[in-house]
Short mmCIF file of C-alpha atoms and ligand atoms in Angstrom, two decimals:
data_model
loop_
_atom_site.label_atom_id
_atom_site.label_comp_id
_atom_site.label_asym_id
_atom_site.label_seq_id
_atom_site.Cartn_x
_atom_site.Cartn_y
_atom_site.Cartn_z
CA MET A 1 7.17 -45.75 5.84
CA SER A 2 6.24 -42.09 5.22
CA GLN A 3 4.56 -41.05 1.98
CA ALA A 4 7.82 -39.53 0.71
CA GLU A 5 9.53 -42.91 1.14
CA GLU A 6 6.83 -44.95 -0.63
CA ALA A 7 8.06 -47.14 -3.46
CA PRO A 8 7.43 -45.60 -6.88
CA ILE A 9 4.44 -46.86 -8.87
CA ARG A 10 5.57 -49.52 -11.37
CA VAL A 11 4.26 -48.36 -14.74
CA GLY A 12 4.02 -50.05 -18.14
CA ILE A 13 3.32 -48.09 -21.33
CA LEU A 14 1.53 -49.74 -24.26
CA GLY A 15 2.27 -48.01 -27.54
CA ALA A 16 5.54 -46.76 -26.07
CA ARG A 17 7.07 -45.80 -29.43
CA GLY A 18 4.07 -43.75 -30.58
CA ARG A 19 3.65 -39.97 -30.50
CA MET A 20 1.90 -40.04 -27.12
CA GLY A 21 3.64 -43.16 -25.84
CA SER A 22 7.12 -41.70 -26.26
CA GLU A 23 6.11 -38.55 -24.35
CA ALA A 24 4.59 -40.69 -21.61
CA VAL A 25 7.75 -42.81 -21.39
CA ARG A 26 9.70 -39.62 -20.77
CA ALA A 27 7.22 -38.18 -18.25
CA VAL A 28 6.90 -41.40 -16.24
CA GLY A 29 10.67 -41.88 -16.32
CA GLU A 30 11.28 -38.36 -15.00
CA ALA A 31 8.64 -38.22 -12.24
CA PRO A 32 10.03 -39.06 -8.80
CA ASP A 33 7.09 -41.24 -7.74
CA THR A 34 6.71 -43.38 -10.87
CA GLU A 35 9.05 -45.96 -12.38
CA LEU A 36 8.88 -47.11 -16.00
CA VAL A 37 9.31 -50.89 -15.84
CA ALA A 38 7.78 -52.04 -19.15
CA GLU A 39 7.36 -50.78 -22.71
CA VAL A 40 4.99 -52.67 -25.00
CA ASN A 41 5.02 -52.10 -28.73
CA ARG A 42 3.03 -53.66 -31.57
CA GLY A 43 3.81 -57.39 -31.72
CA ASP A 44 5.12 -57.62 -28.14
CA SER A 45 3.48 -60.05 -25.73
CA LEU A 46 1.27 -58.48 -23.08
CA ARG A 47 3.02 -60.85 -20.68
CA THR A 48 5.77 -58.19 -20.67
CA LEU A 49 3.49 -56.35 -18.23
CA THR A 50 3.01 -59.20 -15.78
CA ASP A 51 6.64 -60.31 -16.04
CA ALA A 52 7.76 -56.80 -15.09
CA GLY A 53 5.36 -56.57 -12.14
CA VAL A 54 3.50 -53.59 -13.61
CA GLN A 55 0.99 -52.00 -11.21
CA VAL A 56 -0.42 -49.41 -13.62
CA ALA A 57 -0.55 -49.78 -17.40
CA VAL A 58 -1.14 -46.80 -19.69
CA ASP A 59 -2.71 -47.64 -23.05
CA LEU A 60 -1.77 -45.26 -25.87
CA THR A 61 -2.15 -47.59 -28.83
CA HIS A 62 -4.95 -47.78 -31.38
CA PRO A 63 -8.74 -48.05 -31.22
CA ASP A 64 -8.49 -51.58 -32.70
CA SER A 65 -6.15 -52.81 -29.93
CA VAL A 66 -7.33 -51.08 -26.82
CA LEU A 67 -10.15 -53.39 -25.72
CA ASP A 68 -7.95 -56.53 -25.78
CA ASN A 69 -5.23 -54.69 -23.89
CA VAL A 70 -7.64 -53.51 -21.21
CA ALA A 71 -9.11 -57.02 -20.91
CA PHE A 72 -5.63 -58.47 -20.32
CA CYS A 73 -4.85 -55.86 -17.65
CA VAL A 74 -8.15 -56.37 -15.85
CA ASP A 75 -7.76 -60.18 -15.94
CA ASN A 76 -4.34 -59.78 -14.35
CA GLY A 77 -5.35 -57.22 -11.74
CA ILE A 78 -3.30 -54.42 -13.35
CA HIS A 79 -4.85 -50.97 -13.01
CA VAL A 80 -5.15 -49.34 -16.41
CA VAL A 81 -5.25 -45.77 -17.65
CA VAL A 82 -6.85 -45.68 -21.09
CA GLY A 83 -5.80 -42.75 -23.23
CA THR A 84 -6.60 -44.45 -26.52
CA SER A 85 -9.85 -43.37 -28.09
CA GLY A 86 -12.43 -45.93 -29.18
CA LEU A 87 -13.99 -47.26 -25.98
CA GLY A 88 -17.69 -46.51 -26.42
CA GLU A 89 -20.58 -47.52 -24.16
CA THR A 90 -20.67 -51.09 -25.55
CA GLU A 91 -16.96 -51.64 -24.93
CA LEU A 92 -17.20 -50.12 -21.44
CA GLU A 93 -20.00 -52.57 -20.65
CA THR A 94 -17.69 -55.46 -21.63
CA VAL A 95 -14.93 -54.10 -19.39
CA ARG A 96 -17.42 -53.59 -16.55
CA ALA A 97 -18.50 -57.21 -16.79
CA SER A 98 -14.91 -58.47 -16.68
CA LEU A 99 -14.19 -56.33 -13.62
CA GLY A 100 -16.51 -58.61 -11.65
CA ASP A 101 -13.57 -61.02 -11.20
CA THR A 102 -11.09 -58.36 -10.04
CA PRO A 103 -13.29 -55.75 -8.33
CA ASN A 104 -10.32 -53.90 -6.80
CA THR A 105 -8.85 -53.07 -10.20
CA GLY A 106 -9.24 -49.53 -11.52
CA VAL A 107 -9.89 -48.64 -15.16
CA LEU A 108 -9.59 -44.92 -15.82
CA VAL A 109 -10.74 -43.93 -19.30
CA VAL A 110 -9.50 -40.45 -20.18
CA PRO A 111 -10.81 -38.92 -23.42
CA ASN A 112 -8.38 -36.01 -23.00
CA PHE A 113 -5.53 -35.64 -20.50
CA ALA A 114 -5.07 -31.88 -21.02
CA ILE A 115 -6.36 -29.88 -18.07
CA GLY A 116 -7.67 -27.16 -20.40
CA ALA A 117 -9.60 -29.69 -22.42
CA VAL A 118 -11.21 -31.13 -19.29
CA LEU A 119 -12.20 -27.62 -18.22
CA SER A 120 -13.50 -26.77 -21.69
CA MET A 121 -15.81 -29.78 -21.56
CA ARG A 122 -17.14 -28.61 -18.21
CA PHE A 123 -17.64 -25.07 -19.55
CA ALA A 124 -19.53 -26.51 -22.52
CA GLU A 125 -21.70 -28.54 -20.18
CA ILE A 126 -22.60 -25.38 -18.23
CA ALA A 127 -23.37 -23.41 -21.40
CA ALA A 128 -25.34 -26.15 -23.16
CA LYS A 129 -28.81 -25.38 -21.85
CA PHE A 130 -28.68 -21.63 -22.53
CA PHE A 131 -28.43 -21.80 -26.34
CA GLU A 132 -30.71 -22.97 -29.12
CA SER A 133 -27.86 -24.39 -31.24
CA ALA A 134 -24.78 -26.41 -30.34
CA GLU A 135 -22.18 -27.85 -32.72
CA ILE A 136 -18.60 -29.09 -32.33
CA VAL A 137 -15.61 -28.61 -34.61
CA GLU A 138 -12.58 -30.74 -33.75
CA LEU A 139 -9.28 -30.25 -35.56
CA HIS A 140 -6.36 -32.70 -35.45
CA HIS A 141 -3.13 -33.77 -37.11
CA PRO A 142 -3.70 -35.90 -40.23
CA ARG A 143 -2.20 -39.11 -38.81
CA LYS A 144 -5.11 -39.57 -36.42
CA ALA A 145 -6.97 -42.87 -36.98
CA ASP A 146 -10.37 -42.03 -35.53
CA ALA A 147 -12.98 -39.43 -36.38
CA PRO A 148 -14.61 -37.84 -34.59
CA SER A 149 -12.04 -37.59 -31.82
CA GLY A 150 -12.73 -39.24 -28.48
CA THR A 151 -12.84 -35.79 -26.91
CA ALA A 152 -15.47 -34.58 -29.37
CA ALA A 153 -17.58 -37.70 -28.87
CA ARG A 154 -17.43 -37.25 -25.10
CA THR A 155 -18.17 -33.53 -25.35
CA ALA A 156 -21.18 -34.20 -27.57
CA GLN A 157 -22.45 -36.74 -25.06
CA ILE A 158 -22.08 -34.28 -22.16
CA VAL A 159 -23.66 -31.36 -24.07
CA SER A 160 -26.50 -33.53 -25.29
CA ARG A 161 -27.22 -34.84 -21.80
CA ALA A 162 -27.24 -31.32 -20.31
CA ARG A 163 -29.64 -30.10 -23.01
CA GLU A 164 -31.92 -33.09 -22.57
CA GLN A 165 -32.03 -32.66 -18.78
CA ALA A 166 -32.95 -28.99 -19.21
CA GLY A 167 -35.62 -29.78 -21.81
CA VAL A 168 -33.94 -27.77 -24.61
CA ALA A 169 -35.69 -28.22 -27.95
CA GLU A 170 -33.88 -29.67 -30.97
CA ALA A 171 -31.53 -27.13 -32.58
CA PRO A 172 -33.09 -25.26 -35.51
CA ASP A 173 -31.86 -26.52 -38.91
CA ALA A 174 -33.75 -26.12 -42.19
CA THR A 175 -31.38 -28.30 -44.23
CA THR A 176 -33.29 -30.59 -46.59
CA LYS A 177 -30.73 -30.95 -49.36
CA GLU A 178 -27.05 -31.60 -48.59
CA PHE A 179 -23.85 -33.23 -49.77
CA ASP A 180 -22.90 -36.30 -47.70
CA GLY A 181 -21.26 -35.20 -44.46
CA ALA A 182 -21.91 -31.49 -44.98
CA ARG A 183 -23.65 -31.23 -41.62
CA GLY A 184 -21.06 -33.37 -39.85
CA ALA A 185 -21.63 -36.55 -37.87
CA SER A 186 -24.53 -36.53 -35.45
CA VAL A 187 -23.23 -37.67 -32.04
CA ASP A 188 -26.10 -37.92 -29.58
CA GLY A 189 -27.86 -35.35 -31.77
CA VAL A 190 -24.97 -32.86 -31.73
CA PRO A 191 -23.32 -32.22 -35.13
CA VAL A 192 -19.56 -32.87 -34.98
CA HIS A 193 -17.25 -31.69 -37.77
CA SER A 194 -13.75 -33.23 -38.03
CA VAL A 195 -10.84 -31.42 -39.65
CA ARG A 196 -7.54 -33.26 -40.33
CA MET A 197 -4.73 -30.91 -41.23
CA ALA A 198 -0.93 -30.90 -41.34
CA GLY A 199 0.53 -28.57 -38.74
CA LEU A 200 -2.16 -29.20 -36.13
CA VAL A 201 -1.94 -31.24 -32.90
CA ALA A 202 -5.31 -31.33 -31.10
CA HIS A 203 -7.93 -28.58 -31.05
CA GLN A 204 -11.64 -28.25 -30.41
CA GLU A 205 -14.34 -25.60 -30.60
CA VAL A 206 -17.76 -26.01 -29.09
CA LEU A 207 -20.05 -23.46 -30.70
CA PHE A 208 -23.28 -22.28 -29.14
CA GLY A 209 -25.77 -19.88 -30.67
CA THR A 210 -29.03 -18.21 -29.80
CA GLU A 211 -30.86 -15.03 -30.82
CA GLY A 212 -28.26 -12.33 -31.52
CA GLU A 213 -25.23 -14.02 -29.90
CA THR A 214 -22.82 -16.93 -30.06
CA LEU A 215 -20.38 -18.41 -27.58
CA THR A 216 -17.31 -20.42 -28.59
CA VAL A 217 -15.48 -22.62 -26.09
CA ARG A 218 -12.10 -23.39 -27.63
CA HIS A 219 -9.17 -25.46 -26.46
CA ASP A 220 -5.81 -25.97 -28.18
CA SER A 221 -3.07 -28.49 -27.45
CA TYR A 222 -0.02 -27.22 -29.36
CA ASP A 223 2.29 -29.87 -27.95
CA ARG A 224 1.77 -33.38 -26.56
CA ARG A 225 3.52 -32.26 -23.39
CA SER A 226 0.15 -30.65 -22.56
CA PHE A 227 -1.18 -34.15 -21.87
CA MET A 228 1.54 -35.27 -19.46
CA PRO A 229 0.38 -33.71 -16.16
CA GLY A 230 -2.94 -35.49 -16.75
CA VAL A 231 -1.23 -38.78 -17.57
CA LEU A 232 0.77 -38.62 -14.32
CA LEU A 233 -2.31 -37.64 -12.30
CA ALA A 234 -4.19 -40.61 -13.77
CA VAL A 235 -1.30 -43.00 -13.02
CA ARG A 236 -1.16 -41.81 -9.41
CA GLU A 237 -4.92 -42.02 -8.84
CA VAL A 238 -6.18 -45.02 -10.81
CA GLY A 239 -5.23 -47.50 -8.08
CA THR A 240 -7.43 -45.69 -5.57
CA ARG A 241 -10.53 -45.90 -7.81
CA PRO A 242 -11.75 -49.46 -8.33
CA GLY A 243 -14.11 -50.01 -11.26
CA ILE A 244 -14.50 -47.76 -14.28
CA THR A 245 -14.04 -43.99 -14.13
CA VAL A 246 -14.45 -41.84 -17.23
CA GLY A 247 -12.61 -38.52 -17.42
CA LEU A 248 -10.27 -36.65 -15.10
CA ASP A 249 -13.08 -34.46 -13.72
CA ALA A 250 -13.42 -36.22 -10.38
CA LEU A 251 -9.63 -36.34 -9.93
CA LEU A 252 -9.48 -32.58 -10.44
CA GLY A 253 -12.31 -31.92 -7.99
CA LEU A 254 -14.67 -30.79 -10.77
N1 NDP B 1 -6.50 -39.13 -24.09
C1 NDP B 1 -5.69 -38.21 -24.60
O1 NDP B 1 -5.51 -37.11 -24.04
C2 NDP B 1 -4.96 -38.50 -25.85
C3 NDP B 1 -5.26 -39.63 -26.52
N2 NDP B 1 -4.63 -39.93 -27.68
C4 NDP B 1 -4.99 -41.20 -28.28
O2 NDP B 1 -3.92 -42.10 -28.07
C5 NDP B 1 -3.86 -43.02 -29.14
C6 NDP B 1 -2.45 -43.02 -29.73
O3 NDP B 1 -2.21 -41.77 -30.34
P1 NDP B 1 -0.80 -41.44 -31.00
O4 NDP B 1 0.28 -41.60 -30.00
O5 NDP B 1 -0.96 -40.15 -31.68
O6 NDP B 1 -0.70 -42.61 -32.08
P2 NDP B 1 0.61 -43.29 -32.68
O7 NDP B 1 0.17 -44.04 -33.89
O8 NDP B 1 1.70 -42.30 -32.80
O9 NDP B 1 1.04 -44.33 -31.56
C7 NDP B 1 0.41 -45.53 -31.30
C8 NDP B 1 1.48 -46.56 -31.05
O10 NDP B 1 0.86 -47.75 -30.59
C9 NDP B 1 1.39 -48.84 -31.31
N3 NDP B 1 0.45 -49.94 -31.26
C10 NDP B 1 -0.63 -50.19 -32.02
N4 NDP B 1 -1.25 -51.30 -31.60
C11 NDP B 1 -0.54 -51.76 -30.55
C12 NDP B 1 -0.67 -52.87 -29.68
N5 NDP B 1 -1.67 -53.75 -29.81
N6 NDP B 1 0.24 -53.04 -28.70
C13 NDP B 1 1.26 -52.16 -28.55
N7 NDP B 1 1.45 -51.10 -29.34
C14 NDP B 1 0.55 -50.90 -30.33
C15 NDP B 1 1.65 -48.30 -32.69
O11 NDP B 1 2.51 -49.11 -33.42
P3 NDP B 1 2.51 -49.04 -35.03
O12 NDP B 1 3.07 -47.68 -35.35
O13 NDP B 1 3.37 -50.18 -35.42
O14 NDP B 1 1.08 -49.18 -35.45
C16 NDP B 1 2.25 -46.93 -32.32
O15 NDP B 1 3.62 -47.03 -32.00
C17 NDP B 1 -4.94 -42.60 -30.13
O16 NDP B 1 -6.09 -43.37 -29.90
C18 NDP B 1 -5.20 -41.15 -29.76
O17 NDP B 1 -6.50 -40.75 -30.07
C19 NDP B 1 -3.69 -39.11 -28.22
C20 NDP B 1 -3.38 -37.94 -27.61
C21 NDP B 1 -3.98 -37.53 -26.36
O1 LIG B 2 -5.16 -38.47 -31.54
C1 LIG B 2 -4.90 -37.42 -30.89
O2 LIG B 2 -3.95 -36.69 -31.16
C2 LIG B 2 -5.78 -37.07 -29.77
N1 LIG B 2 -6.69 -37.92 -29.39
C3 LIG B 2 -7.60 -37.75 -28.33
C4 LIG B 2 -9.02 -37.72 -28.87
O3 LIG B 2 -9.35 -38.51 -29.76
O4 LIG B 2 -9.81 -36.90 -28.40
C5 LIG B 2 -7.26 -36.59 -27.44
C6 LIG B 2 -6.69 -35.41 -28.15
O5 LIG B 2 -7.71 -34.81 -28.88
C7 LIG B 2 -5.54 -35.81 -29.05
#
């Protein structure tokens, strides 16, 4: 059977009625090489996935639900693309341990599916060691459950690691007196400021500063369609990457 004749990938979407889930339902339904065979909404049994013979599940639910959903998929040998924010290092360790029983299963955790966002994180990583100061401002729609965003947390981790590896000193900051939260949340030592505002979708600025100059790396998602090429790429690739992969970087050749 040639590649063009291969059977479409059988996909299940968790959180199918949500803002992201409904876009993903449309994208997976329209792509020629993927077939939407299961939709799971709050209260539905996860057995819907196994009953439908799902090969790849896409989790777009809620930070409180995602770990249980991933555990079910891994236990049942279903590859899973995790778009939901909320899987930190501790949770990833739990998933890693459970993968011991189904080592061929892929778990692809994607903090941000938008190609521009992935690139902006890489640009921030490159810039990180050249500036004394680094801070992140993330701006989202007001119905978002988590703060800071998964993208901001991941960006802070990447920036922090790059600065540490290059031996950059702590950013200058003379603050000794402040209102709670005025300097943002410290994520791996990088201040992250979260804005929630009607009219926005998903936006982020990584600000760098040093003597006499600043650099701002900004990305804007104006529409959730911006995430769909990344969702489809992840669905197509997750089955070829056993174990845990974080981010789309490797899939994009970055
Ligand atoms: N990686 C990326 O690029 C992106 C990630 N996201 C992330 O995706 C997640 C969803 O975002 P968004 O679509 O805006 O949120 P929504 O609240 O619009 O959608 C989430 C949906 O999941 C449902 N849900 C909650 N728990 C479960 C469960 N256990 N099983 C099945 N369905 C469930 C919700 O139902 P109910 O309404 O009844 O609670 C809702 O329909 C968030 O974590 C967000 O940060 C968002 C955009 C891009
Ligand atoms: O909730 C959202 O909308 C988004 N969530 C992801 C995150 O937490 O980073 C990705 C994107 O920012 C949109």
